[in-house]
Short mmCIF file of C-alpha atoms in Angstrom, two decimals:
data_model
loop_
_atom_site.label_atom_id
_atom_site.label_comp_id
_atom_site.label_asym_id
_atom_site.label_seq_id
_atom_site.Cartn_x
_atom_site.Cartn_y
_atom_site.Cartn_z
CA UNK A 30 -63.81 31.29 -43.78
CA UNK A 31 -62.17 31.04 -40.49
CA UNK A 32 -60.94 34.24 -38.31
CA UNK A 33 -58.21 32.97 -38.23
CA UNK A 34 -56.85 33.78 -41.73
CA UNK A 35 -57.07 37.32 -40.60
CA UNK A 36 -53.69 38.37 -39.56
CA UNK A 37 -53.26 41.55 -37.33
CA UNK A 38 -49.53 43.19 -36.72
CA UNK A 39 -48.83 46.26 -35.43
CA UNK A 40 -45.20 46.20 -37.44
CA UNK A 41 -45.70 48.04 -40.41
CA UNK A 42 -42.29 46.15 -41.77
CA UNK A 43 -44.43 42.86 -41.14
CA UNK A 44 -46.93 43.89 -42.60
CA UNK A 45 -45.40 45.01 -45.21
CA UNK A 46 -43.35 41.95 -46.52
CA UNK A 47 -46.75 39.76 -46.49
CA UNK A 48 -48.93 42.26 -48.15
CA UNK A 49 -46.86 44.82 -49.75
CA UNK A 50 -46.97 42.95 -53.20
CA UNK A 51 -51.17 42.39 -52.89
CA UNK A 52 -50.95 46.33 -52.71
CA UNK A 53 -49.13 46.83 -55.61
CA UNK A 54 -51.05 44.61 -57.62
CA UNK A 55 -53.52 47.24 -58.00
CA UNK A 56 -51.93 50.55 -57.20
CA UNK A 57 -54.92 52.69 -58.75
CA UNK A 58 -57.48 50.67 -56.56
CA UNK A 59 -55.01 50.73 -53.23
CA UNK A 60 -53.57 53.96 -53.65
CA UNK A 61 -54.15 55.10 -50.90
CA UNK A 62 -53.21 52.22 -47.89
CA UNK A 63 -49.98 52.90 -50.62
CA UNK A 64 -49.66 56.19 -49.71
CA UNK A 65 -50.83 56.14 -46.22
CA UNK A 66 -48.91 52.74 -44.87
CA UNK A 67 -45.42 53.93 -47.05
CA UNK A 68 -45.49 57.77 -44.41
CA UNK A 69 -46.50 55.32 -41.47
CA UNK A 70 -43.38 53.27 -42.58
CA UNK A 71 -40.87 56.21 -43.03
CA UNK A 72 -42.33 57.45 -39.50
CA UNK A 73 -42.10 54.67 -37.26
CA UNK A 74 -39.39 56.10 -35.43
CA UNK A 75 -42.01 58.66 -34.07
CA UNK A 76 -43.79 56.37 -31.05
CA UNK A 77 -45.70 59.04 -29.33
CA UNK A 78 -49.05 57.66 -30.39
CA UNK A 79 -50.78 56.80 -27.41
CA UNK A 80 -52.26 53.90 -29.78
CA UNK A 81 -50.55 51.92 -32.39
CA UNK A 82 -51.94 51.42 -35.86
CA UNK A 83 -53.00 47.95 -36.46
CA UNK A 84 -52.65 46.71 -39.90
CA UNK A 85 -54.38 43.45 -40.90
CA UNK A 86 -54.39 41.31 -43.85
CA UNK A 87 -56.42 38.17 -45.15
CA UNK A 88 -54.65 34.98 -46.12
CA UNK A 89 -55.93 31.84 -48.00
CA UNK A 90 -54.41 29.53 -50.17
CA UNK A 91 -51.01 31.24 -49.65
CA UNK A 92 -52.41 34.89 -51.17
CA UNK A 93 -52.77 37.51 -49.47
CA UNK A 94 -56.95 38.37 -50.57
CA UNK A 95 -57.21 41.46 -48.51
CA UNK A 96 -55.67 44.02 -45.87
CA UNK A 97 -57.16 46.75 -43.69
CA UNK A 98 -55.34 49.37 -41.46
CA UNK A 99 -56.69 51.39 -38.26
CA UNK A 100 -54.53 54.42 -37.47
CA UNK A 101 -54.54 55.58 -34.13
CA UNK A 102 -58.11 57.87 -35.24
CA UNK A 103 -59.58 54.00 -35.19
CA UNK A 104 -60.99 54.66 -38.35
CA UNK A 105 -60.51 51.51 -40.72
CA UNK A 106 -59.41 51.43 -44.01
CA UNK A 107 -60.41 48.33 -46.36
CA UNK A 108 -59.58 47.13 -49.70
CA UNK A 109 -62.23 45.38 -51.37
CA UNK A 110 -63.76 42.65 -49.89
CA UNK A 111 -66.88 40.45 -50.03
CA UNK A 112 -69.82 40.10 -47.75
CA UNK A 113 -68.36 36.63 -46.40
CA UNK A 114 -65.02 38.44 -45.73
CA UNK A 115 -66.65 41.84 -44.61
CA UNK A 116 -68.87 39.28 -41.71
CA UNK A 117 -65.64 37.24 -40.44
CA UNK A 118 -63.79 40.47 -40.23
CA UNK A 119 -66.40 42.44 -38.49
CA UNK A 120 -66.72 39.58 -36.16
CA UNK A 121 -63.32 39.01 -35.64
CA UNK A 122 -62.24 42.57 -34.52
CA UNK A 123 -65.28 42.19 -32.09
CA UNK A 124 -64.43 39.06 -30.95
CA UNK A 125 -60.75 41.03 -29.99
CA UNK A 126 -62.55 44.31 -28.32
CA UNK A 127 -61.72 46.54 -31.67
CA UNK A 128 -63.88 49.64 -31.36
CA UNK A 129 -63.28 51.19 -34.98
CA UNK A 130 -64.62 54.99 -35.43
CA UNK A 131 -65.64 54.20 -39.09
CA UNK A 132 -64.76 52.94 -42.01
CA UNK A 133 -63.82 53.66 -45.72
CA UNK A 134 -63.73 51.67 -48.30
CA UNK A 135 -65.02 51.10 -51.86
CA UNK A 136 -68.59 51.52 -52.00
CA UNK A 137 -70.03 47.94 -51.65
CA UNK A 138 -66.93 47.14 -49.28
CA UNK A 139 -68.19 49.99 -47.11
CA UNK A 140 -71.51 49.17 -46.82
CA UNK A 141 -71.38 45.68 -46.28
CA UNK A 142 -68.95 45.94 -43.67
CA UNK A 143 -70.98 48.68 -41.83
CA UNK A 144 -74.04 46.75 -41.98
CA UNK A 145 -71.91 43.35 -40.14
CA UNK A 146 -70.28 45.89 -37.68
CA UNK A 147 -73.89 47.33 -36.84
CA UNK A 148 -75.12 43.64 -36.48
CA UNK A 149 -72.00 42.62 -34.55
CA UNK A 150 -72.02 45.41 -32.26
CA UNK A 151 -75.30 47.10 -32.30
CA UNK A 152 -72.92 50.22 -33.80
CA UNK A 153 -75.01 52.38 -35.86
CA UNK A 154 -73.51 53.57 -39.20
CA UNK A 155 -74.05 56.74 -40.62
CA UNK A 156 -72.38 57.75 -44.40
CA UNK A 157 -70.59 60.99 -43.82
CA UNK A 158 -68.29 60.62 -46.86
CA UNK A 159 -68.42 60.27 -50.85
CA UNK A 160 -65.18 60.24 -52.93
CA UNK A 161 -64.79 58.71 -56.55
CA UNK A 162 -61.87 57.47 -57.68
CA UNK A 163 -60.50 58.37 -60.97
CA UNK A 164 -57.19 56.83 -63.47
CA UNK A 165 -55.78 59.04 -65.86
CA UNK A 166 -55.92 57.64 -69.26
CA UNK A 167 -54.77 59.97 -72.39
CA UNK A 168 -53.84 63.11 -70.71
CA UNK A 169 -55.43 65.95 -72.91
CA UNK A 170 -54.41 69.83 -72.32
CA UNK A 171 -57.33 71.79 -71.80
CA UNK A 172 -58.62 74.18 -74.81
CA UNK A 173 -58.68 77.15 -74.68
CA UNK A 174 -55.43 77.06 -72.20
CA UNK A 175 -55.66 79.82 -69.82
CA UNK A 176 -52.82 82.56 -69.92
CA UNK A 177 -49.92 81.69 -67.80
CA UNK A 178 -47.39 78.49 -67.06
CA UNK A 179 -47.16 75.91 -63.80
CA UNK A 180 -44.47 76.49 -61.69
CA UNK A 181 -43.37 74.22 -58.69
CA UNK A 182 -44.00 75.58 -55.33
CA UNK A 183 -40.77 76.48 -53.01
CA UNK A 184 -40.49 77.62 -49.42
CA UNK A 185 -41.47 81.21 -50.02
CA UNK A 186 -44.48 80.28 -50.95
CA UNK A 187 -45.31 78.35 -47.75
CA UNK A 188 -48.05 81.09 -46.16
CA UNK A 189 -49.83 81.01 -49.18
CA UNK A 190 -50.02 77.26 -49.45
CA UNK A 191 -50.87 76.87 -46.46
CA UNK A 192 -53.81 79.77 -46.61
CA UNK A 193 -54.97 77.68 -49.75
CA UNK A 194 -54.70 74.33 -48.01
CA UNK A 195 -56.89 75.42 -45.18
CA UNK A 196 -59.72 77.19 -47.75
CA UNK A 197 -59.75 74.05 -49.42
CA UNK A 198 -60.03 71.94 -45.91
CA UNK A 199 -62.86 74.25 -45.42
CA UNK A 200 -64.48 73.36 -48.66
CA UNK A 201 -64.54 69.91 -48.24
CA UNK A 202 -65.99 69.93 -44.87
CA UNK A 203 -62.76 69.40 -42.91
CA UNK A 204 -61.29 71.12 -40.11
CA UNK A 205 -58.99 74.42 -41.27
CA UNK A 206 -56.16 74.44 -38.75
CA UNK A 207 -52.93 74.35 -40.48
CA UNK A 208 -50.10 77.01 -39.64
CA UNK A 209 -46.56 76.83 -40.09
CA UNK A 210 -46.56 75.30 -36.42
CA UNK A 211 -48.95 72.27 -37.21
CA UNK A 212 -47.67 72.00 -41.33
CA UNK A 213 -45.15 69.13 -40.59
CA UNK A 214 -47.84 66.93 -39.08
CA UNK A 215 -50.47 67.84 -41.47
CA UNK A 216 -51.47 65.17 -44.21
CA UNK A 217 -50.24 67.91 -47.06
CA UNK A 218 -46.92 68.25 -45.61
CA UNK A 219 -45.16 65.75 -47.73
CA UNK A 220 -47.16 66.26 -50.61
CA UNK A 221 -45.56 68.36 -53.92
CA UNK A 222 -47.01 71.39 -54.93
CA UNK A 223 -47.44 73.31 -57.90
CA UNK A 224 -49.10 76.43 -58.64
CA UNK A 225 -50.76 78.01 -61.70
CA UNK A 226 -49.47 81.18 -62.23
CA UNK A 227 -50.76 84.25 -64.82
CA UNK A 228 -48.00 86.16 -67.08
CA UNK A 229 -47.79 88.95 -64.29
CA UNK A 230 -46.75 85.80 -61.98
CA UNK A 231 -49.76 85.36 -59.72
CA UNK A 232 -50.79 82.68 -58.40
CA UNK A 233 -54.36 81.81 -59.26
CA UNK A 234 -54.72 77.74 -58.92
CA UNK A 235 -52.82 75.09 -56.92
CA UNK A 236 -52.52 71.25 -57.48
CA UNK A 237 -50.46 68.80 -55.40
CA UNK A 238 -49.46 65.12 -55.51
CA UNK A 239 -48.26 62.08 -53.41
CA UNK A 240 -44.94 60.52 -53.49
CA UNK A 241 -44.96 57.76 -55.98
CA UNK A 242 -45.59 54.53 -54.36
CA UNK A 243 -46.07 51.24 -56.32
CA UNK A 244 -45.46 53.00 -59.52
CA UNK A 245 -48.69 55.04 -58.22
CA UNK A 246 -48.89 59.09 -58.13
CA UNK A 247 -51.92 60.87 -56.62
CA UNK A 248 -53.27 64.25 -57.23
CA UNK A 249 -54.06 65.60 -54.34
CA UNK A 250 -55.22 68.48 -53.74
CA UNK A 251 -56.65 70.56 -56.52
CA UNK A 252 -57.83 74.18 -55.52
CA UNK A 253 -58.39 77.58 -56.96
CA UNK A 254 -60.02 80.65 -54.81
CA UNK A 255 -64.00 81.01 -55.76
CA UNK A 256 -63.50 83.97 -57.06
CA UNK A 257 -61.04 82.70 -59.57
CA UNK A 258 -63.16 79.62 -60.65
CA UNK A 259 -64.37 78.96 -64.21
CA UNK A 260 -60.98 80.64 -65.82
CA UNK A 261 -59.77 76.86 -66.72
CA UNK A 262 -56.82 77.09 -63.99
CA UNK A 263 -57.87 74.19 -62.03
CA UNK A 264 -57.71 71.95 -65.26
CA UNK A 265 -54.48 73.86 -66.42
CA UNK A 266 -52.70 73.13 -63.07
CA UNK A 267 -54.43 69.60 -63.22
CA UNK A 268 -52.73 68.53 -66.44
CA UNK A 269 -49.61 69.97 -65.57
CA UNK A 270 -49.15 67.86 -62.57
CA UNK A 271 -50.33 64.94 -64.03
CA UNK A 272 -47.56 65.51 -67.03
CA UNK A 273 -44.60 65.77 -64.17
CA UNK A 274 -46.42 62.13 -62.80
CA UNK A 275 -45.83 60.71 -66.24
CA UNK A 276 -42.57 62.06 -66.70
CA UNK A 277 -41.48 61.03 -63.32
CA UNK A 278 -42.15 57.45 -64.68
CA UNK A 279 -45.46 56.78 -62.69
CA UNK A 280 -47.70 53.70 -64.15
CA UNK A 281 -50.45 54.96 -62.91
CA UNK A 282 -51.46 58.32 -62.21
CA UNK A 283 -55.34 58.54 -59.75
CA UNK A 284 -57.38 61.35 -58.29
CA UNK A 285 -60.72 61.56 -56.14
CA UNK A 286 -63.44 63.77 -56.62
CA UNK A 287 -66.58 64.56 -54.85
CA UNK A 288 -69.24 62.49 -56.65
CA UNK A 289 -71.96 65.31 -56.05
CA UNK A 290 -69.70 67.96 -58.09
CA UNK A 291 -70.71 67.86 -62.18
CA UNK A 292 -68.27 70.57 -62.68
CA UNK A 293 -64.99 69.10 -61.52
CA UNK A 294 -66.24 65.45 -62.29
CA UNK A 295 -66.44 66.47 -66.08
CA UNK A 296 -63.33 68.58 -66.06
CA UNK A 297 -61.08 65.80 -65.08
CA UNK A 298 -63.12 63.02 -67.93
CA UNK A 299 -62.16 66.21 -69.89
CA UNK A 300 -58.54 66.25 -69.52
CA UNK A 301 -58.44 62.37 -69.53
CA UNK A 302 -59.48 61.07 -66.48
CA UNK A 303 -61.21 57.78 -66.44
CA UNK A 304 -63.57 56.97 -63.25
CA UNK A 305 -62.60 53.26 -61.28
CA UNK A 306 -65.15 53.23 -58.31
CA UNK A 307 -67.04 54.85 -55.95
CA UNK A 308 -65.61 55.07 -51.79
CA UNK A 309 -67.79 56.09 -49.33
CA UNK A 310 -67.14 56.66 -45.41
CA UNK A 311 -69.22 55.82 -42.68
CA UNK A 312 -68.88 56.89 -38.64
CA UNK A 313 -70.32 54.45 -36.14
CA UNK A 314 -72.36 55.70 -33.55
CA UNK A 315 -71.99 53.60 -30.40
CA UNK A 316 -74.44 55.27 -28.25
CA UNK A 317 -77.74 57.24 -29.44
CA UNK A 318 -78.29 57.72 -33.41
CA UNK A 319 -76.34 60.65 -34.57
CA UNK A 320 -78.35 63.67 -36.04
CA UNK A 321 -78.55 64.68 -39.49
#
């Protein structure tokens, strides 16, 4: 394989019209370059990025194989690839001067790619981040169904979201620093939110999702306050945003979990989720090994 069927563009229109079809061949697999490239796409006009985002796809026998994308953060995002592809690539963005934070990927597409980047570079990688990916299949209402009905979130609701955004940043280990100032930049700003609500009208549960993209929806987030847990709100939300997906006319309908939770991993194989793959995230540490 030759670097040279690796094509890098920083036009996200470009890129786009040579790879946009490869990403919807497999919209529950790529959902989220989907998600990610289609907001870089409807915010191009912003160009106060000190650094553009360099999108990059594979080509060979006409097809386009494979893409990746690094965002101003420089941390890459792959589809799958194999350990032939994962070595030219890794050698390739060397070759150019690339300096890539980390990477995420699929499992195997992760590793093997952090494993050529540490050979090419010297880069040590160190796996920071677990997510697996799941497809609903037959969506099936939880029993018993807690007391109470979904209703969509509006803009009186907006300190609350965001006080439930930022617990649930803090749960999964990222940084809690939304307020109203910082929502419109924040990656749940464009996101559609519903909460779980009892028969008095309190909120107990929230669940959002993407866009849909490629005939593609994603739940994302899911969160309910730990001292509300174990009532069946998370799964009650859960279904009831996954039923607006459907009706909405999505194909395919994803979420990611965090492989090391049994509780949430079985309540979504409960309600009908299915699980694809396992993604994992490495940093690279370009000086000393980072610390446990």
């Amino acid at each position: 394989m030759r670097p040279d069927d690796w094509h890098l563009t920083e036009d996200v229109d470009e890129f786009l019209a040579r790879a946009g079809d490869f990403l919807r061949s497999r919209p529950a697999l790529h959902n989220t370059p989907l998600t990610v490239i289609e907001k870089m796409r409807t915010r191009k006009a912003d160009a106060h990025d000190a650094e553009a985002t360099v999108f990059g796809r594979l080509e060979s026998g006409g097809m386009v194989r494979a893409v990746f994308y690094r965002p101003p953060s420089r941390r890459l995002t792959l589809t799958p690839l194999s350990t032939e592809q994962a070595d030219t690539l890794a050698a390739h963005l060397a070759d150019l001067g690339h300096s890539p934070s980390g990477v995420t990927a699929d499992h195997d597409t992760a590793t093997v790619f952090a494993e050529a980047w540490q050979r090419c570079t010297g880069a040590a990688p160190v796996a920071h981040w677990w997510g697996r990916l799941y497809r609903l299949g037959n969506l099936t209402a939880p029993e018993p169904r807690p007391p109470g009905q979904g209703r969509v979130v509006d803009a009186q609701d907006r300190e609350q979201l965001i006080r439930w955004c930022n617990e649930f940043s803090a749960d999964v280990g990222e940084a809690p620093i939304l307020d109203a100032g910082s929502w419109a930049g924040s990656r749940f700003a464009d996101k559609h939110f519903t909460f779980w609500e009892t028969p008095d009208g309190t909120p107990v549960s929230v669940a959002g999702s993407t866009s849909m993209v490629g005939g593609m929806i994603r739940v994302d987030p899911v969160y309910t306050p730990a001292h509300l847990r174990g009532r069946g709100y998370a799964g009650a939300v859960t279904v009831e945003v996954s039923r607006a997906a459907l009706t909405a006319g999505a194909k395919e309908v994803v979420l990611f979990t965090n492989p090391a939770n049994p509780t949430s991993n079985a309540l979504y194989q409960r309600i009908g989720y299915v699980p694809v793959s396992d993604f994992t995230g490495y940093k690279f540490s370009y000086g000393a090994p980072e610390a446990d």
